[in-house]
């Protein structure tokens, strides 16, 4: 499969399952609200799985490239990876499969449900001062047709209308708003799983419209990150020094 396509395909399938739960929740009055909670948990779980699968995909393709072109020097972070021995000893006829399984085992016991965790995994593939969830990259998403004001607290037009001297601070606030919004979504999933959506005394209220927005926001985040990762990975391999033949081999 082409780079990241399996991760995206699984995400889209799982998000459709979340929407099916949400759209059919009213058919079971006794469980309507809990079906909405399930829809939210499915959506956040799909997001978590996307980032874990994408990291394993990019990492395994990089290691496969090193295997094909051993003279290229990898960064220390990759050289110092502790790869599970069992993954490397598995018999397989599929090129690169052992690397993918090894990479997957590195992250399978963790969740990827904070911006710090996402940055920690993926910023290594980007220029140092312009990581995956850096201010300028995220604020660039404000101009995307699918972007909503609720995600950033402002629109791109509103920020562009400010005096130049005030735009940097406005972008910082927009990034903070964006990060806090997803922190709230991820925390709600945690509340549903660990205390049945009762973090204090009362069960938290939940409505279809709110769940719909959260699912849409998750889709926006993953789609934007996917586009960035898909565009960046070939450049990352080029920056490391891999030739076009190797890059083509590991991208399919």
Short mmCIF file of C-alpha atoms in Angstrom, two decimals:
data_model
loop_
_atom_site.label_atom_id
_atom_site.label_comp_id
_atom_site.label_asym_id
_atom_site.label_seq_id
_atom_site.Cartn_x
_atom_site.Cartn_y
_atom_site.Cartn_z
CA UNK A 1 0.00 0.00 0.00
CA UNK A 2 1.18 3.57 -0.63
CA UNK A 3 2.54 5.51 2.33
CA UNK A 4 -0.04 6.09 5.10
CA UNK A 5 -2.97 4.76 3.05
CA UNK A 6 -3.74 1.86 5.37
CA UNK A 7 -3.83 4.17 8.39
CA UNK A 8 -6.14 6.61 6.60
CA UNK A 9 -8.41 3.86 5.27
CA UNK A 10 -8.84 2.37 8.74
CA UNK A 11 -9.50 5.82 10.18
CA UNK A 12 -12.21 6.56 7.62
CA UNK A 13 -13.86 3.19 8.24
CA UNK A 14 -13.81 3.64 12.01
CA UNK A 15 -15.09 7.21 11.81
CA UNK A 16 -17.99 5.96 9.68
CA UNK A 17 -18.77 3.48 12.46
CA UNK A 18 -18.77 6.34 14.96
CA UNK A 19 -21.19 8.31 12.81
CA UNK A 20 -23.44 5.25 12.42
CA UNK A 21 -23.68 4.96 16.21
CA UNK A 22 -24.51 8.65 16.49
CA UNK A 23 -27.06 8.64 13.68
CA UNK A 24 -28.89 5.61 15.08
CA UNK A 25 -28.77 6.56 18.74
CA UNK A 26 -32.35 7.85 18.80
CA UNK A 27 -33.66 4.43 17.77
CA UNK A 28 -32.86 3.02 21.22
CA UNK A 29 -34.29 5.53 23.74
CA UNK A 30 -32.98 3.66 26.78
CA UNK A 31 -29.43 3.88 25.41
CA UNK A 32 -29.49 7.06 23.33
CA UNK A 33 -26.99 9.00 25.40
CA UNK A 34 -24.69 6.04 25.91
CA UNK A 35 -24.68 5.38 22.17
CA UNK A 36 -23.63 8.99 21.71
CA UNK A 37 -20.82 8.44 24.21
CA UNK A 38 -19.84 5.31 22.31
CA UNK A 39 -19.75 7.31 19.09
CA UNK A 40 -17.44 9.85 20.69
CA UNK A 41 -15.16 7.11 22.05
CA UNK A 42 -15.06 5.42 18.65
CA UNK A 43 -14.06 8.68 16.97
CA UNK A 44 -11.28 9.45 19.45
CA UNK A 45 -10.12 5.84 19.25
CA UNK A 46 -9.95 6.15 15.46
CA UNK A 47 -7.80 9.26 15.87
CA UNK A 48 -5.49 7.48 18.31
CA UNK A 49 -5.13 4.49 15.99
CA UNK A 50 -4.43 6.72 12.99
CA UNK A 51 -1.44 8.38 14.65
CA UNK A 52 -0.07 5.10 16.02
CA UNK A 53 -0.43 3.37 12.64
CA UNK A 54 1.04 6.34 10.78
CA UNK A 55 4.08 6.47 13.03
CA UNK A 56 4.67 2.74 12.56
CA UNK A 57 4.27 3.17 8.79
CA UNK A 58 6.73 6.06 8.45
CA UNK A 59 9.25 4.51 10.81
CA UNK A 60 9.16 1.11 9.11
CA UNK A 61 9.59 2.66 5.66
CA UNK A 62 12.58 4.65 6.90
CA UNK A 63 14.20 1.51 8.34
CA UNK A 64 13.43 -0.38 5.15
CA UNK A 65 15.14 2.40 3.18
CA UNK A 66 18.22 2.02 5.39
CA UNK A 67 18.21 -1.72 4.69
CA UNK A 68 18.11 -1.05 0.95
CA UNK A 69 20.70 1.73 1.06
CA UNK A 70 22.91 0.99 4.10
CA UNK A 71 25.47 3.73 3.44
CA UNK A 72 22.95 6.45 4.38
CA UNK A 73 23.40 7.67 7.96
CA UNK A 74 20.27 7.78 10.11
CA UNK A 75 19.68 10.30 12.93
CA UNK A 76 20.68 9.15 16.42
CA UNK A 77 17.04 8.86 17.43
CA UNK A 78 16.54 6.10 14.87
CA UNK A 79 19.93 4.50 15.45
CA UNK A 80 19.12 4.16 19.15
CA UNK A 81 15.68 2.57 18.76
CA UNK A 82 15.13 -0.54 20.86
CA UNK A 83 13.53 -2.92 18.36
CA UNK A 84 11.70 -6.01 19.74
CA UNK A 85 13.73 -9.12 18.89
CA UNK A 86 10.63 -11.25 18.28
CA UNK A 87 9.48 -8.87 15.56
CA UNK A 88 12.80 -9.14 13.77
CA UNK A 89 12.85 -12.96 13.92
CA UNK A 90 9.42 -13.48 12.38
CA UNK A 91 9.53 -15.27 9.05
CA UNK A 92 7.95 -13.24 6.24
CA UNK A 93 8.14 -12.95 2.48
CA UNK A 94 6.77 -9.41 2.45
CA UNK A 95 9.46 -6.74 2.02
CA UNK A 96 9.63 -4.44 5.01
CA UNK A 97 6.97 -6.32 7.00
CA UNK A 98 9.31 -7.14 9.90
CA UNK A 99 10.13 -3.43 10.20
CA UNK A 100 6.47 -2.52 10.27
CA UNK A 101 5.70 -5.06 12.98
CA UNK A 102 8.68 -3.90 15.03
CA UNK A 103 7.63 -0.26 14.69
CA UNK A 104 4.04 -1.11 15.61
CA UNK A 105 5.15 -2.88 18.77
CA UNK A 106 7.02 0.25 19.85
CA UNK A 107 3.76 2.20 20.16
CA UNK A 108 1.03 -0.39 20.65
CA UNK A 109 0.99 -0.06 24.45
CA UNK A 110 0.69 3.74 24.37
CA UNK A 111 -2.06 6.06 23.25
CA UNK A 112 -1.38 9.09 21.08
CA UNK A 113 -3.97 11.43 22.54
CA UNK A 114 -2.18 14.66 23.29
CA UNK A 115 -0.51 17.19 21.06
CA UNK A 116 2.74 16.70 22.98
CA UNK A 117 2.67 12.98 22.19
CA UNK A 118 1.90 13.65 18.53
CA UNK A 119 4.74 16.15 18.33
CA UNK A 120 7.06 13.73 20.10
CA UNK A 121 6.46 11.06 17.48
CA UNK A 122 6.25 13.06 14.28
CA UNK A 123 8.36 16.20 14.62
CA UNK A 124 11.44 14.14 13.77
CA UNK A 125 10.17 13.97 10.19
CA UNK A 126 9.92 17.77 9.88
CA UNK A 127 12.32 20.73 9.95
CA UNK A 128 13.24 21.63 13.54
CA UNK A 129 11.35 24.93 13.74
CA UNK A 130 8.31 23.88 11.71
CA UNK A 131 6.99 20.66 13.21
CA UNK A 132 3.70 18.92 12.52
CA UNK A 133 1.71 20.94 15.06
CA UNK A 134 3.80 24.10 15.02
CA UNK A 135 2.05 27.45 15.19
CA UNK A 136 2.47 28.49 11.57
CA UNK A 137 1.57 25.08 10.21
CA UNK A 138 -1.61 24.79 12.29
CA UNK A 139 -2.63 28.39 11.62
CA UNK A 140 -2.21 27.70 7.92
CA UNK A 141 -5.05 25.20 8.29
CA UNK A 142 -7.41 28.04 9.16
CA UNK A 143 -7.69 28.79 5.43
CA UNK A 144 -8.81 25.24 4.63
CA UNK A 145 -12.44 25.08 3.41
CA UNK A 146 -13.28 22.57 6.16
CA UNK A 147 -11.95 24.76 8.99
CA UNK A 148 -14.45 26.08 11.55
CA UNK A 149 -14.18 29.16 13.72
CA UNK A 150 -14.86 27.06 16.83
CA UNK A 151 -11.63 25.15 16.22
CA UNK A 152 -9.38 28.21 16.42
CA UNK A 153 -11.44 30.88 18.13
CA UNK A 154 -10.94 33.11 15.09
CA UNK A 155 -10.96 32.87 11.33
CA UNK A 156 -7.99 33.43 9.05
CA UNK A 157 -9.68 36.57 7.75
CA UNK A 158 -10.01 37.97 11.27
CA UNK A 159 -6.33 37.42 11.99
CA UNK A 160 -5.24 38.84 8.63
CA UNK A 161 -7.32 41.95 9.35
CA UNK A 162 -5.28 42.69 12.48
CA UNK A 163 -2.28 45.03 12.44
CA UNK A 164 0.85 43.08 11.49
CA UNK A 165 2.31 43.68 14.95
CA UNK A 166 -0.61 41.85 16.55
CA UNK A 167 -0.84 38.86 14.23
CA UNK A 168 1.82 36.72 15.91
CA UNK A 169 0.09 36.94 19.29
CA UNK A 170 -3.26 36.16 17.65
CA UNK A 171 -1.78 33.07 16.01
CA UNK A 172 -0.38 31.90 19.34
CA UNK A 173 -3.84 32.24 20.87
CA UNK A 174 -5.40 30.40 17.93
CA UNK A 175 -2.96 27.51 18.36
CA UNK A 176 -3.66 27.40 22.10
CA UNK A 177 -7.41 27.39 21.42
CA UNK A 178 -7.00 24.57 18.89
CA UNK A 179 -4.90 22.48 21.25
CA UNK A 180 -7.25 23.05 24.20
CA UNK A 181 -10.26 22.04 22.11
CA UNK A 182 -8.75 18.66 21.34
CA UNK A 183 -7.53 18.28 24.90
CA UNK A 184 -11.16 18.61 25.97
CA UNK A 185 -12.31 16.04 23.40
CA UNK A 186 -9.63 13.55 24.42
CA UNK A 187 -10.43 14.08 28.11
CA UNK A 188 -14.12 13.39 27.50
CA UNK A 189 -13.22 10.02 26.03
CA UNK A 190 -11.10 9.34 29.12
CA UNK A 191 -14.05 10.28 31.36
CA UNK A 192 -16.35 7.93 29.45
CA UNK A 193 -13.95 5.01 29.68
CA UNK A 194 -12.68 5.39 33.22
CA UNK A 195 -15.66 6.78 35.14
CA UNK A 196 -18.67 6.18 32.85
CA UNK A 197 -18.74 9.91 31.97
CA UNK A 198 -19.13 10.82 35.64
CA UNK A 199 -15.86 12.63 36.47
CA UNK A 200 -17.33 14.12 39.67
CA UNK A 201 -20.85 13.33 40.91
CA UNK A 202 -23.31 13.85 38.06
CA UNK A 203 -23.20 12.21 34.65
CA UNK A 204 -22.17 14.79 32.06
CA UNK A 205 -24.82 15.87 29.57
CA UNK A 206 -24.37 14.88 25.95
CA UNK A 207 -26.25 15.90 22.79
CA UNK A 208 -26.12 14.69 19.18
CA UNK A 209 -25.12 18.13 17.90
CA UNK A 210 -22.13 18.27 20.25
CA UNK A 211 -21.00 14.78 19.28
CA UNK A 212 -21.36 15.65 15.60
CA UNK A 213 -19.07 18.65 16.03
CA UNK A 214 -16.49 16.62 17.93
CA UNK A 215 -16.44 13.94 15.24
CA UNK A 216 -16.09 16.59 12.55
CA UNK A 217 -13.24 18.23 14.48
CA UNK A 218 -11.42 14.91 14.81
CA UNK A 219 -11.82 14.32 11.08
CA UNK A 220 -10.40 17.78 10.40
CA UNK A 221 -7.35 17.16 12.61
CA UNK A 222 -6.52 13.80 11.09
CA UNK A 223 -7.07 14.92 7.50
CA UNK A 224 -4.85 17.95 7.94
CA UNK A 225 -2.11 15.96 9.66
CA UNK A 226 -2.37 13.26 7.00
CA UNK A 227 -1.87 15.79 4.22
CA UNK A 228 1.17 17.23 6.00
CA UNK A 229 2.74 13.81 6.67
CA UNK A 230 2.07 12.55 3.16
CA UNK A 231 3.69 15.62 1.62
CA UNK A 232 6.64 15.70 4.02
CA UNK A 233 7.81 12.06 4.10
CA UNK A 234 9.39 11.94 0.60
CA UNK A 235 11.26 15.16 1.45
CA UNK A 236 12.41 13.63 4.73
CA UNK A 237 13.88 10.64 2.91
CA UNK A 238 15.55 12.98 0.44
CA UNK A 239 17.00 15.08 3.26
CA UNK A 240 18.49 11.93 4.81
CA UNK A 241 20.22 11.17 1.52
CA UNK A 242 18.21 8.28 0.09
CA UNK A 243 18.16 8.08 -3.69
CA UNK A 244 15.05 8.08 -5.91
CA UNK A 245 15.08 4.31 -6.47
CA UNK A 246 15.02 3.62 -2.73
CA UNK A 247 12.39 6.28 -2.10
CA UNK A 248 10.14 4.78 -4.75
CA UNK A 249 10.60 1.25 -3.41
CA UNK A 250 9.64 2.11 0.15
CA UNK A 251 6.70 4.29 -0.89
CA UNK A 252 4.72 1.45 -2.46
#
